[in-house]
């Protein structure tokens, strides 16, 4: 069958665009400040307890009670704890203090003690006396981590997405529908921020539109609310620059610092200490200048952590399972992203066949804040040893699926523990083409190659039956003295230029792995 033009909507987060050094057109004068007064009264009540039981993750209906912990926002339901019938009225009095199982576990971690739950007048460390004559019996088992908070505080998901007819196709709206279930009382909001900032006029319209949206968001979140952000865009495959929008029906790309400073500008106060996921293809990482600007932007915004998927033609939909697990563990249960990252990877074997995952976390060093940058790659002993892909095709004979079972080369590996004996470990694998005619016409032996173990280690919590994830050593990025510095400040404009930017040697330079 002859080939035909593909008319399906673009799904990969990369492409080609005309590169310009700044927004087109003339700056708009008398631009109002885009950030509202952050002291606006919150719309949500002061009650921030969860509505989901810490143990069973269920709510309360009919004759089921939720007991609110007096030391944290967690709750436990009357079906998961067995309060004696003789004390049901007693434990519901206003002078009775309830301590959830999670808070009890934290207090007795080093010195185990019976869980009694209910105390008179004050918490146990303040002299509170147990209400029940014996320990409080549990009727169920943990279905979440004991430190989970289960949607106890208001949350806003902000999704920044390039605005055009062929925008990036992402699973973020699906995640939003999933998250709505956990906030039946209205503590959840999803804000889709569609942007086209290719000209000064469009930037002015964007800022004016976002002004009221940010004000409403601040009122919704109140003092205890949280924000989680996604950024969906294309990156220009020849430079790593980000798409800014369209002019005359064609995409315009600008430097990473210019696009992020413009798009994030109205929201910068809300993005501090948040987690953000970049759904952008690998060009932004592959080119050193663009990757430096991205890391600098993350540092400047002061986010807690950022995730990016450096596949050459990254398909965001492939990350759906990973992002659903992230939504449940980090957004709903409020667990620390770094601590649960191995668990997220263990649920994402298919994602590892498509892309590596880069985790960037803020690290407050003595000399100032810096980013810890760690790359994770799927590891399969036959197809991706230590995260390094085995070629799909023999370069000598062109055959596929022809590699022999690997042959491991071992060496003694020094133990980090003082008195422990050294262990034999595989340091490389040798593969040989099994096609009988390989190399014969060239008068050569069948093609053979080896893969040597790079620095790093397999992630313990991400191991499966046949595959796992390989973690490369972390690198650290602190603020350099670059030519282009990202400064996200309110009320300032980007410089204007209609001149096309030629790719320089520096722009062409790929980032070193």
CSV table of C-alpha atoms in Angstrom, one decimal:
chain,number,residue,atom,x,y,z
A,1,UNK,CA,0.0,0.0,0.0
A,2,UNK,CA,1.5,3.4,-0.9
A,3,UNK,CA,2.2,5.8,2.0
A,4,UNK,CA,-0.3,8.5,2.7
A,5,UNK,CA,-0.2,11.8,4.6
A,6,UNK,CA,-0.9,11.4,8.3
A,7,UNK,CA,-3.7,13.7,9.3
A,8,UNK,CA,-3.9,12.7,13.0
A,9,UNK,CA,-3.4,15.3,15.7
A,10,UNK,CA,0.2,15.8,16.7
A,11,UNK,CA,0.9,14.0,20.0
A,12,UNK,CA,4.7,14.3,20.4
A,13,UNK,CA,5.9,17.2,22.4
A,14,UNK,CA,8.5,18.5,19.9
A,15,UNK,CA,8.6,20.1,16.4
A,16,UNK,CA,10.0,22.8,14.2
A,17,UNK,CA,9.3,26.5,14.7
A,18,UNK,CA,10.7,29.9,13.5
A,19,UNK,CA,13.0,31.2,16.2
A,20,UNK,CA,12.9,34.8,17.3
A,21,UNK,CA,14.7,36.5,20.1
A,22,UNK,CA,11.7,38.2,21.7
A,23,UNK,CA,8.0,38.9,21.4
A,24,UNK,CA,6.9,40.4,18.1
A,25,UNK,CA,5.3,43.8,17.8
A,26,UNK,CA,5.7,46.8,20.0
A,27,UNK,CA,5.4,46.7,23.8
A,28,UNK,CA,2.1,47.7,25.3
A,29,UNK,CA,2.3,50.8,27.5
A,30,UNK,CA,0.7,51.3,30.9
A,31,UNK,CA,0.6,47.7,31.8
A,32,UNK,CA,-1.1,47.0,35.1
A,33,UNK,CA,0.5,44.9,37.8
A,34,UNK,CA,-0.6,41.3,37.2
A,35,UNK,CA,-0.4,40.0,40.8
A,36,UNK,CA,-3.4,40.6,43.0
A,37,UNK,CA,-3.3,41.3,46.7
A,38,UNK,CA,-2.4,38.0,48.4
A,39,UNK,CA,-4.1,39.0,51.6
A,40,UNK,CA,-7.6,38.5,50.1
A,41,UNK,CA,-10.0,36.5,52.4
A,42,UNK,CA,-10.0,32.8,51.5
A,43,UNK,CA,-13.3,31.3,50.3
A,44,UNK,CA,-12.7,28.0,52.1
A,45,UNK,CA,-13.5,27.5,55.7
A,46,UNK,CA,-10.8,27.0,58.4
A,47,UNK,CA,-11.7,23.3,58.7
A,48,UNK,CA,-8.9,21.4,57.0
A,49,UNK,CA,-9.5,17.9,58.1
A,50,UNK,CA,-9.6,15.1,55.5
A,51,UNK,CA,-13.0,13.5,54.7
A,52,UNK,CA,-11.3,10.1,54.0
A,53,UNK,CA,-10.4,7.6,56.6
A,54,UNK,CA,-6.7,7.1,57.1
A,55,UNK,CA,-7.1,3.3,57.2
A,56,UNK,CA,-9.7,2.3,54.6
A,57,UNK,CA,-9.7,5.5,52.4
A,58,UNK,CA,-13.5,5.7,52.6
A,59,UNK,CA,-15.8,8.4,53.8
A,60,UNK,CA,-18.7,8.5,56.2
A,61,UNK,CA,-22.3,7.8,55.5
A,62,UNK,CA,-25.4,6.9,57.5
A,63,UNK,CA,-24.2,5.6,60.9
A,64,UNK,CA,-20.5,5.8,60.2
A,65,UNK,CA,-18.5,8.4,62.2
A,66,UNK,CA,-15.3,10.1,61.3
A,67,UNK,CA,-13.0,10.8,64.3
A,68,UNK,CA,-10.9,13.9,63.7
A,69,UNK,CA,-7.3,13.8,65.0
A,70,UNK,CA,-6.5,16.7,67.3
A,71,UNK,CA,-2.8,16.7,66.3
A,72,UNK,CA,-3.1,16.6,62.5
A,73,UNK,CA,-5.7,16.8,59.7
A,74,UNK,CA,-6.2,13.0,59.5
A,75,UNK,CA,-9.4,11.1,60.3
A,76,UNK,CA,-10.3,7.5,61.1
A,77,UNK,CA,-13.8,6.0,60.7
A,78,UNK,CA,-15.9,4.1,63.2
A,79,UNK,CA,-15.7,1.0,61.0
A,80,UNK,CA,-11.9,0.8,61.2
A,81,UNK,CA,-11.6,1.2,65.0
A,82,UNK,CA,-13.7,-0.7,67.5
A,83,UNK,CA,-14.9,1.6,70.2
A,84,UNK,CA,-16.6,-0.3,73.0
A,85,UNK,CA,-20.4,0.2,73.0
A,86,UNK,CA,-20.2,1.4,76.7
A,87,UNK,CA,-17.9,4.3,75.7
A,88,UNK,CA,-19.4,5.5,72.4
A,89,UNK,CA,-21.1,8.5,74.0
A,90,UNK,CA,-18.0,9.3,76.1
A,91,UNK,CA,-15.5,9.5,73.1
A,92,UNK,CA,-17.8,11.9,71.3
A,93,UNK,CA,-17.7,14.5,74.1
A,94,UNK,CA,-16.0,17.9,73.3
A,95,UNK,CA,-13.4,17.5,76.0
A,96,UNK,CA,-12.1,14.2,74.6
A,97,UNK,CA,-8.9,14.3,72.5
A,98,UNK,CA,-8.4,11.9,69.7
A,99,UNK,CA,-5.0,10.8,68.4
A,100,UNK,CA,-5.0,9.0,65.0
A,101,UNK,CA,-2.9,5.9,64.4
A,102,UNK,CA,-0.4,7.8,62.3
A,103,UNK,CA,0.4,10.4,65.1
A,104,UNK,CA,0.6,7.5,67.6
A,105,UNK,CA,3.1,5.6,65.4
A,106,UNK,CA,5.3,8.7,65.0
A,107,UNK,CA,5.3,9.2,68.8
A,108,UNK,CA,6.1,5.6,69.6
A,109,UNK,CA,8.4,4.8,66.7
A,110,UNK,CA,11.4,4.2,68.9
A,111,UNK,CA,9.5,2.9,72.0
A,112,UNK,CA,6.4,0.8,71.0
A,113,UNK,CA,3.2,1.4,73.1
A,114,UNK,CA,-0.4,0.2,73.0
A,115,UNK,CA,-2.7,2.4,70.8
A,116,UNK,CA,-5.5,3.8,72.9
A,117,UNK,CA,-6.7,6.7,70.7
A,118,UNK,CA,-8.8,8.7,73.1
A,119,UNK,CA,-7.6,10.9,75.9
A,120,UNK,CA,-9.1,13.2,78.4
A,121,UNK,CA,-8.5,17.0,78.2
A,122,UNK,CA,-5.1,16.9,76.4
A,123,UNK,CA,-2.6,14.8,74.3
A,124,UNK,CA,-0.6,12.1,76.1
A,125,UNK,CA,2.6,14.1,76.1
A,126,UNK,CA,0.8,16.9,77.9
A,127,UNK,CA,-0.6,14.6,80.6
A,128,UNK,CA,-3.8,13.4,78.9
A,129,UNK,CA,-5.2,10.2,80.5
A,130,UNK,CA,-6.6,7.3,78.3
A,131,UNK,CA,-10.4,7.2,78.1
A,132,UNK,CA,-10.8,3.5,77.3
A,133,UNK,CA,-10.0,0.7,79.8
A,134,UNK,CA,-7.8,-1.1,77.3
A,135,UNK,CA,-6.2,-0.5,73.9
A,136,UNK,CA,-8.3,0.6,70.9
A,137,UNK,CA,-8.8,-2.3,68.6
A,138,UNK,CA,-8.3,-2.0,64.8
A,139,UNK,CA,-10.8,-3.6,62.5
A,140,UNK,CA,-8.9,-3.2,59.3
A,141,UNK,CA,-5.4,-2.8,57.8
A,142,UNK,CA,-3.6,0.1,56.3
A,143,UNK,CA,-4.4,0.7,52.6
A,144,UNK,CA,-2.2,3.8,52.5
A,145,UNK,CA,1.1,4.8,54.0
A,146,UNK,CA,0.7,5.6,57.7
A,147,UNK,CA,2.0,9.2,57.1
A,148,UNK,CA,-0.6,9.9,54.4
A,149,UNK,CA,-2.9,13.0,54.8
A,150,UNK,CA,-5.5,12.0,52.2
A,151,UNK,CA,-6.6,15.3,50.6
A,152,UNK,CA,-6.8,17.2,53.9
A,153,UNK,CA,-6.0,20.6,52.5
A,154,UNK,CA,-7.3,22.6,49.4
A,155,UNK,CA,-5.4,21.8,46.3
A,156,UNK,CA,-5.1,23.5,42.9
A,157,UNK,CA,-3.8,21.8,39.8
A,158,UNK,CA,-2.5,24.4,37.3
A,159,UNK,CA,-2.0,23.2,33.8
A,160,UNK,CA,0.0,25.6,31.6
A,161,UNK,CA,-0.5,24.5,27.9
A,162,UNK,CA,0.4,26.0,24.6
A,163,UNK,CA,-2.7,27.2,22.9
A,164,UNK,CA,-3.3,26.1,19.3
A,165,UNK,CA,-5.4,23.7,17.3
A,166,UNK,CA,-2.7,21.0,17.5
A,167,UNK,CA,-1.8,21.5,21.2
A,168,UNK,CA,0.0,18.8,23.1
A,169,UNK,CA,-2.2,15.8,23.9
A,170,UNK,CA,-1.7,15.1,27.6
A,171,UNK,CA,-3.3,13.0,30.3
A,172,UNK,CA,-3.6,15.9,32.7
A,173,UNK,CA,-7.5,16.4,32.2
A,174,UNK,CA,-7.9,12.7,33.0
A,175,UNK,CA,-5.9,13.2,36.2
A,176,UNK,CA,-8.1,16.1,37.1
A,177,UNK,CA,-11.3,13.9,36.8
A,178,UNK,CA,-9.6,11.3,39.0
A,179,UNK,CA,-8.6,13.9,41.7
A,180,UNK,CA,-12.1,15.4,41.9
A,181,UNK,CA,-13.4,12.3,43.7
A,182,UNK,CA,-11.1,13.0,46.7
A,183,UNK,CA,-12.5,16.5,47.3
A,184,UNK,CA,-16.3,16.1,47.5
A,185,UNK,CA,-16.6,19.2,49.7
A,186,UNK,CA,-15.1,21.5,47.1
A,187,UNK,CA,-11.4,21.8,48.2
A,188,UNK,CA,-10.2,20.9,44.7
A,189,UNK,CA,-9.8,23.2,41.6
A,190,UNK,CA,-8.4,22.6,38.2
A,191,UNK,CA,-7.1,25.6,36.2
A,192,UNK,CA,-6.1,25.2,32.6
A,193,UNK,CA,-3.9,28.1,31.6
A,194,UNK,CA,-3.8,28.3,27.8
A,195,UNK,CA,-1.0,30.6,26.6
A,196,UNK,CA,0.0,32.2,23.3
A,197,UNK,CA,2.7,34.8,24.1
A,198,UNK,CA,4.3,35.3,20.7
A,199,UNK,CA,3.7,39.0,20.5
A,200,UNK,CA,3.6,41.9,23.0
A,201,UNK,CA,-0.2,42.4,22.4
A,202,UNK,CA,-0.8,38.7,23.3
A,203,UNK,CA,1.4,39.0,26.4
A,204,UNK,CA,-0.6,42.0,27.5
A,205,UNK,CA,-3.9,40.1,27.0
A,206,UNK,CA,-2.5,37.0,28.8
A,207,UNK,CA,-1.4,39.0,31.8
A,208,UNK,CA,-4.8,40.8,32.1
A,209,UNK,CA,-6.7,37.5,31.8
A,210,UNK,CA,-4.6,35.8,34.5
A,211,UNK,CA,-4.9,38.6,37.0
A,212,UNK,CA,-8.4,37.8,38.2
A,213,UNK,CA,-7.8,34.0,37.9
A,214,UNK,CA,-4.8,34.3,40.3
A,215,UNK,CA,-6.9,36.4,42.7
A,216,UNK,CA,-9.6,33.7,42.8
A,217,UNK,CA,-7.0,31.0,43.2
A,218,UNK,CA,-5.5,32.6,46.2
A,219,UNK,CA,-8.9,33.0,47.8
A,220,UNK,CA,-9.6,29.4,47.1
A,221,UNK,CA,-6.4,28.0,48.6
A,222,UNK,CA,-6.3,30.2,51.7
A,223,UNK,CA,-3.2,30.0,53.9
A,224,UNK,CA,-2.9,26.2,54.0
A,225,UNK,CA,-3.7,25.3,50.3
A,226,UNK,CA,-1.3,23.6,47.9
A,227,UNK,CA,-0.5,23.8,44.2
A,228,UNK,CA,0.7,21.2,41.8
A,229,UNK,CA,1.6,22.3,38.3
A,230,UNK,CA,2.0,20.8,34.8
A,231,UNK,CA,3.6,22.5,31.8
A,232,UNK,CA,2.7,21.1,28.4
A,233,UNK,CA,4.5,22.5,25.3
A,234,UNK,CA,6.6,21.7,22.3
A,235,UNK,CA,10.3,22.3,22.2
A,236,UNK,CA,12.0,23.3,18.9
A,237,UNK,CA,14.0,20.3,17.8
A,238,UNK,CA,17.0,22.2,16.4
A,239,UNK,CA,17.7,24.4,19.5
A,240,UNK,CA,15.6,23.3,22.5
A,241,UNK,CA,13.7,26.6,22.6
A,242,UNK,CA,10.1,26.5,23.7
A,243,UNK,CA,7.1,27.3,21.5
A,244,UNK,CA,5.6,30.7,22.4
A,245,UNK,CA,2.6,30.7,20.2
A,246,UNK,CA,1.6,31.3,16.6
A,247,UNK,CA,2.0,34.3,14.3
A,248,UNK,CA,0.3,34.2,10.9
A,249,UNK,CA,-0.5,30.6,11.4
A,250,UNK,CA,3.1,29.5,12.1
A,251,UNK,CA,4.7,28.6,15.4
A,252,UNK,CA,7.2,30.9,16.9
A,253,UNK,CA,9.9,29.6,19.3
A,254,UNK,CA,11.7,31.7,21.9
A,255,UNK,CA,14.4,30.9,24.5
A,256,UNK,CA,13.4,28.8,27.5
A,257,UNK,CA,14.0,31.7,29.9
A,258,UNK,CA,11.8,34.1,27.9
A,259,UNK,CA,8.8,31.7,27.6
A,260,UNK,CA,8.9,30.5,31.2
A,261,UNK,CA,9.3,34.0,32.6
A,262,UNK,CA,6.3,35.2,30.6
A,263,UNK,CA,4.0,32.2,31.2
A,264,UNK,CA,4.9,31.7,34.9
A,265,UNK,CA,5.1,35.4,35.7
A,266,UNK,CA,1.5,36.0,37.0
A,267,UNK,CA,1.7,32.8,39.0
A,268,UNK,CA,5.2,33.0,40.5
A,269,UNK,CA,4.0,33.5,44.1
A,270,UNK,CA,1.8,30.4,43.8
A,271,UNK,CA,4.5,28.2,42.3
A,272,UNK,CA,7.0,28.5,45.2
A,273,UNK,CA,7.6,25.2,47.0
A,274,UNK,CA,5.4,23.3,44.5
A,275,UNK,CA,6.1,20.3,42.3
A,276,UNK,CA,5.9,20.7,38.6
A,277,UNK,CA,5.9,18.2,35.7
A,278,UNK,CA,7.2,19.3,32.3
A,279,UNK,CA,5.6,17.5,29.4
A,280,UNK,CA,8.1,18.6,26.8
A,281,UNK,CA,10.3,16.5,24.5
A,282,UNK,CA,14.1,16.0,24.9
A,283,UNK,CA,15.3,19.0,22.9
A,284,UNK,CA,15.1,21.2,25.9
A,285,UNK,CA,17.4,18.8,27.7
A,286,UNK,CA,19.6,17.9,24.8
A,287,UNK,CA,20.9,21.4,24.1
A,288,UNK,CA,23.1,22.7,26.9
A,289,UNK,CA,22.0,26.3,26.7
A,290,UNK,CA,18.3,25.4,26.9
A,291,UNK,CA,18.8,22.9,29.8
A,292,UNK,CA,20.8,25.5,31.8
A,293,UNK,CA,18.0,28.0,31.3
A,294,UNK,CA,15.4,25.4,32.4
A,295,UNK,CA,17.4,24.6,35.6
A,296,UNK,CA,17.9,28.3,36.3
A,297,UNK,CA,14.1,28.9,35.9
A,298,UNK,CA,13.3,26.1,38.4
A,299,UNK,CA,15.8,27.6,40.9
A,300,UNK,CA,14.4,31.1,40.5
A,301,UNK,CA,10.8,30.0,40.9
A,302,UNK,CA,11.9,28.0,44.1
A,303,UNK,CA,9.9,24.9,43.3
A,304,UNK,CA,10.4,21.9,45.5
A,305,UNK,CA,11.0,19.6,42.6
A,306,UNK,CA,10.5,19.2,38.9
A,307,UNK,CA,10.2,16.2,36.6
A,308,UNK,CA,10.9,16.0,32.9
A,309,UNK,CA,10.9,13.1,30.4
A,310,UNK,CA,13.8,13.4,27.9
A,311,UNK,CA,12.5,11.2,25.1
A,312,UNK,CA,13.4,12.4,21.6
A,313,UNK,CA,9.7,12.4,20.6
A,314,UNK,CA,8.1,12.3,23.9
A,315,UNK,CA,4.4,11.1,24.0
A,316,UNK,CA,2.8,12.4,27.2
A,317,UNK,CA,0.1,9.8,27.1
A,318,UNK,CA,2.7,7.1,27.7
A,319,UNK,CA,3.3,8.6,31.1
A,320,UNK,CA,-0.3,8.2,32.2
A,321,UNK,CA,0.3,5.4,34.7
A,322,UNK,CA,3.2,7.2,36.2
A,323,UNK,CA,1.2,10.4,36.6
A,324,UNK,CA,-1.8,8.6,38.0
A,325,UNK,CA,0.4,7.0,40.7
A,326,UNK,CA,2.0,10.4,41.3
A,327,UNK,CA,-1.4,12.0,41.7
A,328,UNK,CA,-2.5,9.4,44.3
A,329,UNK,CA,0.7,9.3,46.4
A,330,UNK,CA,1.9,12.9,46.2
A,331,UNK,CA,-1.2,15.0,45.6
A,332,UNK,CA,-3.8,13.0,47.4
A,333,UNK,CA,-1.8,11.3,50.2
A,334,UNK,CA,0.7,14.2,50.4
A,335,UNK,CA,3.8,12.0,50.5
A,336,UNK,CA,7.2,13.3,49.8
A,337,UNK,CA,8.0,13.0,46.1
A,338,UNK,CA,11.6,12.0,46.5
A,339,UNK,CA,10.7,9.3,49.0
A,340,UNK,CA,8.0,7.7,46.8
A,341,UNK,CA,9.9,8.1,43.5
A,342,UNK,CA,11.1,4.5,43.5
A,343,UNK,CA,7.5,3.3,43.9
A,344,UNK,CA,6.4,5.5,41.0
A,345,UNK,CA,9.0,4.0,38.8
A,346,UNK,CA,8.1,0.5,39.8
A,347,UNK,CA,4.6,1.1,38.4
A,348,UNK,CA,5.9,2.5,35.1
A,349,UNK,CA,7.7,-0.2,33.2
A,350,UNK,CA,6.2,0.8,29.9
A,351,UNK,CA,7.2,4.4,30.4
A,352,UNK,CA,10.8,3.2,30.8
A,353,UNK,CA,10.7,1.7,27.3
A,354,UNK,CA,9.8,5.1,25.9
A,355,UNK,CA,11.8,7.6,28.0
A,356,UNK,CA,14.2,8.2,30.8
A,357,UNK,CA,13.0,10.3,33.8
A,358,UNK,CA,14.9,13.3,35.2
A,359,UNK,CA,14.1,14.4,38.7
A,360,UNK,CA,15.3,17.8,39.8
A,361,UNK,CA,14.9,18.7,43.5
A,362,UNK,CA,15.8,21.9,45.4
A,363,UNK,CA,18.8,21.4,47.7
A,364,UNK,CA,19.6,24.2,50.2
A,365,UNK,CA,23.3,24.0,50.3
A,366,UNK,CA,25.6,26.1,52.6
A,367,UNK,CA,26.6,28.3,49.7
A,368,UNK,CA,23.0,28.9,48.5
A,369,UNK,CA,20.2,26.9,46.9
A,370,UNK,CA,21.1,24.5,44.2
A,371,UNK,CA,19.4,21.8,42.1
A,372,UNK,CA,20.0,18.1,42.6
A,373,UNK,CA,19.6,16.5,39.1
A,374,UNK,CA,19.1,12.8,38.9
A,375,UNK,CA,18.4,10.6,35.8
A,376,UNK,CA,16.6,7.3,36.0
A,377,UNK,CA,16.5,4.8,33.1
A,378,UNK,CA,14.7,1.5,32.8
A,379,UNK,CA,17.1,-1.4,33.1
A,380,UNK,CA,16.5,-4.8,31.5
A,381,UNK,CA,19.3,-7.4,31.5
A,382,UNK,CA,18.8,-8.3,27.8
A,383,UNK,CA,17.5,-5.2,26.2
A,384,UNK,CA,18.6,-2.3,28.4
A,385,UNK,CA,21.5,-3.3,30.7
A,386,UNK,CA,22.0,-0.5,33.2
A,387,UNK,CA,19.6,1.7,31.2
A,388,UNK,CA,21.7,1.5,28.0
A,389,UNK,CA,19.7,0.4,24.9
A,390,UNK,CA,20.9,-2.7,23.0
A,391,UNK,CA,20.8,-1.8,19.3
A,392,UNK,CA,17.6,-3.0,17.6
A,393,UNK,CA,19.5,-4.0,14.5
A,394,UNK,CA,23.0,-5.5,13.8
A,395,UNK,CA,25.0,-2.8,12.1
A,396,UNK,CA,27.0,-5.3,10.1
A,397,UNK,CA,24.3,-7.6,8.6
A,398,UNK,CA,21.1,-5.6,9.3
A,399,UNK,CA,19.4,-8.5,11.1
A,400,UNK,CA,17.0,-7.9,14.0
A,401,UNK,CA,16.4,-9.9,17.2
A,402,UNK,CA,19.7,-11.6,16.5
A,403,UNK,CA,21.7,-10.9,19.7
A,404,UNK,CA,22.9,-13.9,21.6
A,405,UNK,CA,22.2,-14.3,25.3
A,406,UNK,CA,24.6,-11.9,27.0
A,407,UNK,CA,27.9,-13.0,28.5
A,408,UNK,CA,28.7,-11.3,31.8
A,409,UNK,CA,32.2,-10.1,32.7
A,410,UNK,CA,32.6,-10.0,36.5
A,411,UNK,CA,35.1,-8.4,38.8
A,412,UNK,CA,35.4,-8.0,42.6
A,413,UNK,CA,33.5,-5.0,43.9
A,414,UNK,CA,34.8,-3.2,47.0
A,415,UNK,CA,32.3,-3.2,49.9
A,416,UNK,CA,31.4,0.1,51.5
A,417,UNK,CA,31.2,-1.7,54.9
A,418,UNK,CA,34.4,-2.0,56.8
A,419,UNK,CA,34.5,-5.8,57.6
A,420,UNK,CA,32.4,-7.0,54.7
A,421,UNK,CA,34.0,-9.2,52.1
A,422,UNK,CA,34.3,-7.9,48.5
A,423,UNK,CA,31.6,-9.3,46.2
A,424,UNK,CA,31.8,-10.4,42.6
A,425,UNK,CA,29.8,-8.1,40.4
A,426,UNK,CA,29.1,-7.9,36.6
A,427,UNK,CA,30.9,-5.0,35.1
A,428,UNK,CA,30.0,-5.5,31.5
A,429,UNK,CA,28.0,-7.7,29.1
A,430,UNK,CA,29.1,-9.1,25.7
A,431,UNK,CA,26.6,-9.5,22.9
A,432,UNK,CA,27.2,-11.4,19.6
A,433,UNK,CA,25.0,-11.5,16.5
A,434,UNK,CA,23.7,-15.0,15.9
A,435,UNK,CA,22.8,-14.6,12.2
A,436,UNK,CA,24.8,-17.3,10.5
A,437,UNK,CA,25.8,-15.1,7.5
A,438,UNK,CA,26.7,-12.1,9.6
A,439,UNK,CA,30.1,-10.7,8.4
A,440,UNK,CA,30.7,-13.5,5.9
A,441,UNK,CA,30.4,-11.3,2.8
A,442,UNK,CA,32.8,-8.8,4.3
A,443,UNK,CA,35.2,-11.5,5.4
A,444,UNK,CA,34.6,-10.6,9.1
A,445,UNK,CA,33.5,-12.5,12.2
A,446,UNK,CA,29.9,-12.0,13.4
A,447,UNK,CA,29.5,-8.6,14.9
A,448,UNK,CA,30.2,-8.4,18.6
A,449,UNK,CA,30.0,-5.5,21.1
A,450,UNK,CA,30.0,-5.0,24.8
A,451,UNK,CA,28.1,-2.7,27.3
A,452,UNK,CA,30.1,-1.5,30.3
A,453,UNK,CA,28.3,-0.7,33.6
A,454,UNK,CA,28.3,3.1,34.0
A,455,UNK,CA,28.5,4.8,37.4
A,456,UNK,CA,25.2,4.4,39.4
A,457,UNK,CA,23.1,1.8,40.9
A,458,UNK,CA,19.8,-0.1,40.5
A,459,UNK,CA,16.9,1.5,42.4
A,460,UNK,CA,15.9,-1.0,45.2
A,461,UNK,CA,12.3,0.0,45.4
A,462,UNK,CA,11.8,-0.1,41.6
A,463,UNK,CA,12.8,-3.6,40.9
A,464,UNK,CA,10.4,-6.0,39.0
A,465,UNK,CA,10.7,-9.6,37.9
A,466,UNK,CA,12.5,-8.9,34.6
A,467,UNK,CA,13.4,-5.2,34.8
A,468,UNK,CA,14.2,-2.4,37.2
A,469,UNK,CA,15.4,1.2,37.0
A,470,UNK,CA,19.0,2.4,37.0
A,471,UNK,CA,19.8,5.6,38.9
A,472,UNK,CA,22.8,7.7,37.6
A,473,UNK,CA,24.8,9.7,40.1
A,474,UNK,CA,23.2,13.0,40.9
A,475,UNK,CA,24.7,16.2,39.6
A,476,UNK,CA,24.3,19.6,41.2
A,477,UNK,CA,23.4,22.9,39.5
A,478,UNK,CA,23.8,26.3,41.2
A,479,UNK,CA,23.3,29.7,39.7
A,480,UNK,CA,26.1,30.4,37.2
A,481,UNK,CA,26.8,33.7,35.5
A,482,UNK,CA,25.1,33.1,32.2
A,483,UNK,CA,24.7,35.4,29.3
A,484,UNK,CA,20.9,35.1,29.5
A,485,UNK,CA,19.6,35.2,33.1
A,486,UNK,CA,16.0,34.3,33.9
A,487,UNK,CA,14.3,36.9,36.1
A,488,UNK,CA,10.7,36.3,36.8
A,489,UNK,CA,9.4,39.7,38.1
A,490,UNK,CA,6.0,41.2,37.9
A,491,UNK,CA,5.3,44.2,35.6
A,492,UNK,CA,8.5,43.8,33.5
A,493,UNK,CA,8.5,43.2,29.7
A,494,UNK,CA,10.7,41.2,27.5
A,495,UNK,CA,12.8,42.9,24.9
A,496,UNK,CA,11.3,43.2,21.4
A,497,UNK,CA,12.9,42.0,18.2
A,498,UNK,CA,11.6,40.9,14.9
A,499,UNK,CA,15.0,39.6,13.8
A,500,UNK,CA,15.3,35.8,13.3
A,501,UNK,CA,18.0,34.2,15.5
A,502,UNK,CA,20.6,32.1,13.7
A,503,UNK,CA,21.7,29.0,15.5
A,504,UNK,CA,25.2,29.6,17.0
A,505,UNK,CA,27.8,27.0,17.9
A,506,UNK,CA,26.7,27.3,21.5
A,507,UNK,CA,23.1,26.7,20.6
A,508,UNK,CA,24.0,23.6,18.6
A,509,UNK,CA,26.1,22.2,21.4
A,510,UNK,CA,24.4,19.2,23.0
A,511,UNK,CA,24.4,18.8,26.7
A,512,UNK,CA,26.9,16.4,28.1
A,513,UNK,CA,25.4,13.3,29.8
